[in-house]
Amino acid sequence: MADSPSDAGTVSYADAVIELRTILDELEHDDVDVDRLAERVARASALIESCRARIESARVDVERVVLDMEDDAGDS
């Protein structure tokens, strides 16, 4: 299934944000199917976790690059 919680890590960050907005729109309207509600909330939770992990990974990468640049500037 393409939108199962377990495959949230395979979706790009941009696509995850788009999907989260879609889920939010569904949940904000009273026409959400109660049988599908738990599934959509679980999917949103998995997407949020995936996005947070990607943001943290990017933060670590940026810090590493900045430190490398500072080290290179100190060697000059």
N, CA, C and O atoms as CSV, one atom per row, in Angstrom:
chain,resi,resn,atom,element,x,y,z
A,1,MET,N,N,0.840,-1.175,0.000
A,1,MET,CA,C,0.000,0.000,0.000
A,1,MET,C,C,0.877,1.228,0.000
A,1,MET,O,O,1.816,1.300,0.793
A,2,ALA,N,N,0.615,2.186,-0.847
A,2,ALA,CA,C,1.478,3.335,-1.059
A,2,ALA,C,C,1.494,4.297,0.116
A,2,ALA,O,O,2.489,4.991,0.325
A,3,ASP,N,N,0.427,4.352,0.881
A,3,ASP,CA,C,0.409,5.329,1.969
A,3,ASP,C,C,0.334,4.671,3.340
A,3,ASP,O,O,-0.315,5.187,4.250
A,4,SER,N,N,0.998,3.532,3.484
A,4,SER,CA,C,1.052,2.895,4.796
A,4,SER,C,C,2.063,3.634,5.666
A,4,SER,O,O,3.030,4.195,5.151
A,5,PRO,N,N,1.846,3.639,6.980
A,5,PRO,CA,C,2.783,4.330,7.866
A,5,PRO,C,C,4.221,3.833,7.708
A,5,PRO,O,O,5.161,4.613,7.862
A,6,SER,N,N,4.402,2.549,7.405
A,6,SER,CA,C,5.754,1.994,7.345
A,6,SER,C,C,6.580,2.512,6.175
A,6,SER,O,O,7.808,2.432,6.219
A,7,ASP,N,N,5.947,3.041,5.130
A,7,ASP,CA,C,6.727,3.531,3.994
A,7,ASP,C,C,6.934,5.046,4.027
A,7,ASP,O,O,7.353,5.630,3.028
A,8,ALA,N,N,6.651,5.677,5.143
A,8,ALA,CA,C,6.788,7.130,5.245
A,8,ALA,C,C,8.224,7.587,5.000
A,8,ALA,O,O,8.442,8.685,4.489
A,9,GLY,N,N,9.193,6.766,5.356
A,9,GLY,CA,C,10.589,7.130,5.175
A,9,GLY,C,C,11.051,7.109,3.738
A,9,GLY,O,O,12.125,7.627,3.432
A,10,THR,N,N,10.269,6.525,2.848
A,10,THR,CA,C,10.659,6.449,1.446
A,10,THR,C,C,10.110,7.611,0.627
A,10,THR,O,O,10.469,7.778,-0.538
A,11,VAL,N,N,9.251,8.402,1.227
A,11,VAL,CA,C,8.659,9.552,0.549
A,11,VAL,C,C,9.605,10.738,0.708
A,11,VAL,O,O,10.194,10.928,1.773
A,12,SER,N,N,9.753,11.540,-0.352
A,12,SER,CA,C,10.610,12.719,-0.232
A,12,SER,C,C,10.018,13.686,0.794
A,12,SER,O,O,8.823,13.647,1.088
A,13,TYR,N,N,10.866,14.544,1.326
A,13,TYR,CA,C,10.412,15.515,2.320
A,13,TYR,C,C,9.290,16.388,1.746
A,13,TYR,O,O,8.270,16.606,2.400
A,14,ALA,N,N,9.486,16.880,0.532
A,14,ALA,CA,C,8.476,17.753,-0.088
A,14,ALA,C,C,7.155,17.015,-0.280
A,14,ALA,O,O,6.088,17.574,-0.027
A,15,ASP,N,N,7.225,15.766,-0.725
A,15,ASP,CA,C,5.998,14.982,-0.905
A,15,ASP,C,C,5.332,14.684,0.435
A,15,ASP,O,O,4.105,14.653,0.527
A,16,ALA,N,N,6.137,14.464,1.470
A,16,ALA,CA,C,5.583,14.211,2.803
A,16,ALA,C,C,4.820,15.433,3.303
A,16,ALA,O,O,3.741,15.299,3.880
A,17,VAL,N,N,5.370,16.611,3.086
A,17,VAL,CA,C,4.695,17.844,3.515
A,17,VAL,C,C,3.380,18.013,2.761
A,17,VAL,O,O,2.365,18.382,3.351
A,18,ILE,N,N,3.399,17.748,1.477
A,18,ILE,CA,C,2.168,17.846,0.678
A,18,ILE,C,C,1.129,16.855,1.200
A,18,ILE,O,O,-0.042,17.196,1.362
A,19,GLU,N,N,1.570,15.633,1.459
A,19,GLU,CA,C,0.637,14.621,1.962
A,19,GLU,C,C,0.106,14.998,3.335
A,19,GLU,O,O,-1.072,14.787,3.624
A,20,LEU,N,N,0.961,15.552,4.183
A,20,LEU,CA,C,0.505,15.998,5.503
A,20,LEU,C,C,-0.555,17.090,5.384
A,20,LEU,O,O,-1.533,17.096,6.132
A,21,ARG,N,N,-0.360,18.003,4.455
A,21,ARG,CA,C,-1.366,19.050,4.248
A,21,ARG,C,C,-2.684,18.455,3.780
A,21,ARG,O,O,-3.755,18.898,4.194
A,22,THR,N,N,-2.603,17.459,2.925
A,22,THR,CA,C,-3.814,16.783,2.448
A,22,THR,C,C,-4.530,16.095,3.598
A,22,THR,O,O,-5.749,16.204,3.730
A,23,ILE,N,N,-3.779,15.391,4.426
A,23,ILE,CA,C,-4.366,14.717,5.579
A,23,ILE,C,C,-4.993,15.735,6.525
A,23,ILE,O,O,-6.097,15.521,7.026
A,24,LEU,N,N,-4.297,16.835,6.769
A,24,LEU,CA,C,-4.830,17.879,7.641
A,24,LEU,C,C,-6.140,18.427,7.090
A,24,LEU,O,O,-7.099,18.627,7.836
A,25,ASP,N,N,-6.179,18.667,5.791
A,25,ASP,CA,C,-7.425,19.140,5.172
A,25,ASP,C,C,-8.554,18.140,5.390
A,25,ASP,O,O,-9.682,18.523,5.700
A,26,GLU,N,N,-8.241,16.849,5.225
A,26,GLU,CA,C,-9.251,15.813,5.444
A,26,GLU,C,C,-9.753,15.839,6.882
A,26,GLU,O,O,-10.957,15.757,7.129
A,27,LEU,N,N,-8.825,15.953,7.829
A,27,LEU,CA,C,-9.182,15.895,9.242
A,27,LEU,C,C,-9.926,17.146,9.717
A,27,LEU,O,O,-10.706,17.090,10.667
A,28,GLU,N,N,-9.679,18.261,9.054
A,28,GLU,CA,C,-10.345,19.505,9.453
A,28,GLU,C,C,-11.794,19.577,8.996
A,28,GLU,O,O,-12.562,20.409,9.478
A,29,HIS,N,N,-12.164,18.710,8.072
A,29,HIS,CA,C,-13.531,18.712,7.574
A,29,HIS,C,C,-14.330,17.607,8.252
A,29,HIS,O,O,-13.804,16.540,8.567
A,30,ASP,N,N,-15.567,17.876,8.461
A,30,ASP,CA,C,-16.432,16.923,9.140
A,30,ASP,C,C,-16.737,15.692,8.301
A,30,ASP,O,O,-17.309,14.728,8.811
A,31,ASP,N,N,-16.369,15.702,7.032
A,31,ASP,CA,C,-16.712,14.583,6.162
A,31,ASP,C,C,-15.693,13.443,6.196
A,31,ASP,O,O,-15.756,12.531,5.371
A,32,VAL,N,N,-14.753,13.489,7.146
A,32,VAL,CA,C,-13.765,12.417,7.241
A,32,VAL,C,C,-14.466,11.129,7.673
A,32,VAL,O,O,-15.273,11.121,8.603
A,33,ASP,N,N,-14.141,10.056,6.983
A,33,ASP,CA,C,-14.708,8.747,7.273
A,33,ASP,C,C,-14.129,8.241,8.586
A,33,ASP,O,O,-12.913,8.112,8.719
A,34,VAL,N,N,-14.980,7.959,9.542
A,34,VAL,CA,C,-14.523,7.521,10.864
A,34,VAL,C,C,-13.704,6.243,10.769
A,34,VAL,O,O,-12.756,6.057,11.533
A,35,ASP,N,N,-14.055,5.366,9.845
A,35,ASP,CA,C,-13.302,4.128,9.680
A,35,ASP,C,C,-11.886,4.386,9.169
A,35,ASP,O,O,-10.985,3.579,9.398
A,36,ARG,N,N,-11.696,5.483,8.495
A,36,ARG,CA,C,-10.390,5.827,7.926
A,36,ARG,C,C,-9.605,6.778,8.839
A,36,ARG,O,O,-8.415,6.996,8.614
A,37,LEU,N,N,-10.233,7.331,9.837
A,37,LEU,CA,C,-9.619,8.340,10.708
A,37,LEU,C,C,-8.329,7.841,11.358
A,37,LEU,O,O,-7.298,8.508,11.270
A,38,ALA,N,N,-8.371,6.694,11.999
A,38,ALA,CA,C,-7.178,6.168,12.682
A,38,ALA,C,C,-6.050,5.917,11.692
A,38,ALA,O,O,-4.885,6.175,11.993
A,39,GLU,N,N,-6.395,5.414,10.509
A,39,GLU,CA,C,-5.392,5.160,9.474
A,39,GLU,C,C,-4.706,6.455,9.047
A,39,GLU,O,O,-3.485,6.483,8.892
A,40,ARG,N,N,-5.470,7.519,8.855
A,40,ARG,CA,C,-4.914,8.796,8.414
A,40,ARG,C,C,-4.052,9.434,9.505
A,40,ARG,O,O,-3.013,10.028,9.215
A,41,VAL,N,N,-4.489,9.308,10.756
A,41,VAL,CA,C,-3.708,9.850,11.873
A,41,VAL,C,C,-2.390,9.085,12.011
A,41,VAL,O,O,-1.345,9.687,12.257
A,42,ALA,N,N,-2.437,7.771,11.855
A,42,ALA,CA,C,-1.207,6.966,11.924
A,42,ALA,C,C,-0.255,7.350,10.795
A,42,ALA,O,O,0.952,7.466,11.010
A,43,ARG,N,N,-0.788,7.546,9.604
A,43,ARG,CA,C,0.037,7.941,8.463
A,43,ARG,C,C,0.673,9.309,8.727
A,43,ARG,O,O,1.864,9.503,8.481
A,44,ALA,N,N,-0.121,10.245,9.224
A,44,ALA,CA,C,0.405,11.580,9.520
A,44,ALA,C,C,1.523,11.500,10.558
A,44,ALA,O,O,2.547,12.170,10.427
A,45,SER,N,N,1.327,10.698,11.564
A,45,SER,CA,C,2.344,10.531,12.601
A,45,SER,C,C,3.651,9.991,12.020
A,45,SER,O,O,4.732,10.471,12.363
A,46,ALA,N,N,3.548,8.996,11.144
A,46,ALA,CA,C,4.739,8.422,10.516
A,46,ALA,C,C,5.433,9.447,9.621
A,46,ALA,O,O,6.662,9.527,9.602
A,47,LEU,N,N,4.652,10.224,8.887
A,47,LEU,CA,C,5.242,11.254,8.021
A,47,LEU,C,C,5.947,12.328,8.848
A,47,LEU,O,O,7.037,12.774,8.489
A,48,ILE,N,N,5.336,12.736,9.935
A,48,ILE,CA,C,5.952,13.740,10.810
A,48,ILE,C,C,7.262,13.216,11.384
A,48,ILE,O,O,8.260,13.936,11.428
A,49,GLU,N,N,7.256,11.971,11.819
A,49,GLU,CA,C,8.487,11.366,12.354
A,49,GLU,C,C,9.577,11.338,11.293
A,49,GLU,O,O,10.732,11.655,11.576
A,50,SER,N,N,9.214,10.964,10.083
A,50,SER,CA,C,10.179,10.921,8.987
A,50,SER,C,C,10.734,12.310,8.692
A,50,SER,O,O,11.940,12.471,8.503
A,51,CYS,N,N,9.862,13.311,8.653
A,51,CYS,CA,C,10.303,14.688,8.384
A,51,CYS,C,C,11.237,15.188,9.478
A,51,CYS,O,O,12.256,15.816,9.192
A,52,ARG,N,N,10.893,14.911,10.717
A,52,ARG,CA,C,11.753,15.328,11.825
A,52,ARG,C,C,13.133,14.685,11.729
A,52,ARG,O,O,14.146,15.342,11.969
A,53,ALA,N,N,13.171,13.410,11.380
A,53,ALA,CA,C,14.459,12.715,11.239
A,53,ALA,C,C,15.283,13.330,10.116
A,53,ALA,O,O,16.498,13.481,10.247
A,54,ARG,N,N,14.630,13.684,9.015
A,54,ARG,CA,C,15.354,14.293,7.895
A,54,ARG,C,C,15.871,15.680,8.269
A,54,ARG,O,O,16.983,16.052,7.895
A,55,ILE,N,N,15.079,16.432,8.995
A,55,ILE,CA,C,15.514,17.761,9.442
A,55,ILE,C,C,16.717,17.625,10.368
A,55,ILE,O,O,17.685,18.375,10.246
A,56,GLU,N,N,16.659,16.675,11.290
A,56,GLU,CA,C,17.774,16.467,12.213
A,56,GLU,C,C,19.032,16.041,11.452
A,56,GLU,O,O,20.130,16.511,11.749
A,57,SER,N,N,18.871,15.171,10.492
A,57,SER,CA,C,20.008,14.728,9.678
A,57,SER,C,C,20.610,15.902,8.905
A,57,SER,O,O,21.831,16.036,8.822
A,58,ALA,N,N,19.765,16.735,8.350
A,58,ALA,CA,C,20.247,17.905,7.613
A,58,ALA,C,C,20.977,18.862,8.552
A,58,ALA,O,O,22.000,19.440,8.184
A,59,ARG,N,N,20.446,19.029,9.774
A,59,ARG,CA,C,21.086,19.911,10.754
A,59,ARG,C,C,22.495,19.413,11.073
A,59,ARG,O,O,23.440,20.201,11.124
A,60,VAL,N,N,22.629,18.123,11.285
A,60,VAL,CA,C,23.935,17.536,11.594
A,60,VAL,C,C,24.884,17.725,10.408
A,60,VAL,O,O,26.050,18.075,10.591
A,61,ASP,N,N,24.384,17.495,9.204
A,61,ASP,CA,C,25.214,17.674,8.008
A,61,ASP,C,C,25.683,19.112,7.861
A,61,ASP,O,O,26.847,19.355,7.543
A,62,VAL,N,N,24.794,20.061,8.088
A,62,VAL,CA,C,25.153,21.478,7.973
A,62,VAL,C,C,26.193,21.838,9.031
A,62,VAL,O,O,27.166,22.531,8.733
A,63,GLU,N,N,25.995,21.376,10.253
A,63,GLU,CA,C,26.972,21.656,11.306
A,63,GLU,C,C,28.344,21.084,10.948
A,63,GLU,O,O,29.371,21.716,11.194
A,64,ARG,N,N,28.352,19.889,10.367
A,64,ARG,CA,C,29.614,19.263,9.967
A,64,ARG,C,C,30.308,20.097,8.884
A,64,ARG,O,O,31.521,20.303,8.937
A,65,VAL,N,N,29.543,20.571,7.915
A,65,VAL,CA,C,30.114,21.392,6.845
A,65,VAL,C,C,30.669,22.695,7.413
A,65,VAL,O,O,31.761,23.124,7.041
A,66,VAL,N,N,29.920,23.317,8.309
A,66,VAL,CA,C,30.370,24.580,8.916
A,66,VAL,C,C,31.662,24.355,9.704
A,66,VAL,O,O,32.594,25.154,9.613
A,67,LEU,N,N,31.716,23.282,10.468
A,67,LEU,CA,C,32.935,22.984,11.225
A,67,LEU,C,C,34.117,22.741,10.300
A,67,LEU,O,O,35.227,23.198,10.572
A,68,ASP,N,N,33.882,22.022,9.206
A,68,ASP,CA,C,34.939,21.783,8.227
A,68,ASP,C,C,35.422,23.099,7.624
A,68,ASP,O,O,36.622,23.292,7.427
A,69,MET,N,N,34.498,23.991,7.334
A,69,MET,CA,C,34.866,25.296,6.768
A,69,MET,C,C,35.677,26.105,7.779
A,69,MET,O,O,36.645,26.771,7.413
A,70,GLU,N,N,35.277,26.044,9.050
A,70,GLU,CA,C,36.016,26.765,10.082
A,70,GLU,C,C,37.407,26.190,10.250
A,70,GLU,O,O,38.374,26.930,10.428
A,71,ASP,N,N,37.511,24.862,10.193
A,71,ASP,CA,C,38.822,24.212,10.292
A,71,ASP,C,C,39.712,24.611,9.114
A,71,ASP,O,O,40.898,24.894,9.285
A,72,ASP,N,N,39.119,24.628,7.914
A,72,ASP,CA,C,39.886,25.018,6.728
A,72,ASP,C,C,40.336,26.472,6.833
A,72,ASP,O,O,41.452,26.799,6.431
A,73,ALA,N,N,39.487,27.349,7.365
A,73,ALA,CA,C,39.845,28.766,7.513
A,73,ALA,C,C,40.942,28.926,8.572
A,73,ALA,O,O,41.789,29.812,8.460
A,74,GLY,N,N,40.925,28.079,9.586
A,74,GLY,CA,C,41.950,28.159,10.623
A,74,GLY,C,C,43.298,27.643,10.160
A,74,GLY,O,O,44.335,28.028,10.701
A,75,ASP,N,N,43.287,26.775,9.162
A,75,ASP,CA,C,44.530,26.230,8.632
A,75,ASP,C,C,45.237,27.196,7.699
A,75,ASP,O,O,46.419,27.018,7.403
A,76,SER,N,N,44.534,28.209,7.237
A,76,SER,CA,C,45.110,29.146,6.256
A,76,SER,C,C,46.066,30.108,6.878
A,76,SER,O,O,46.630,30.954,6.183
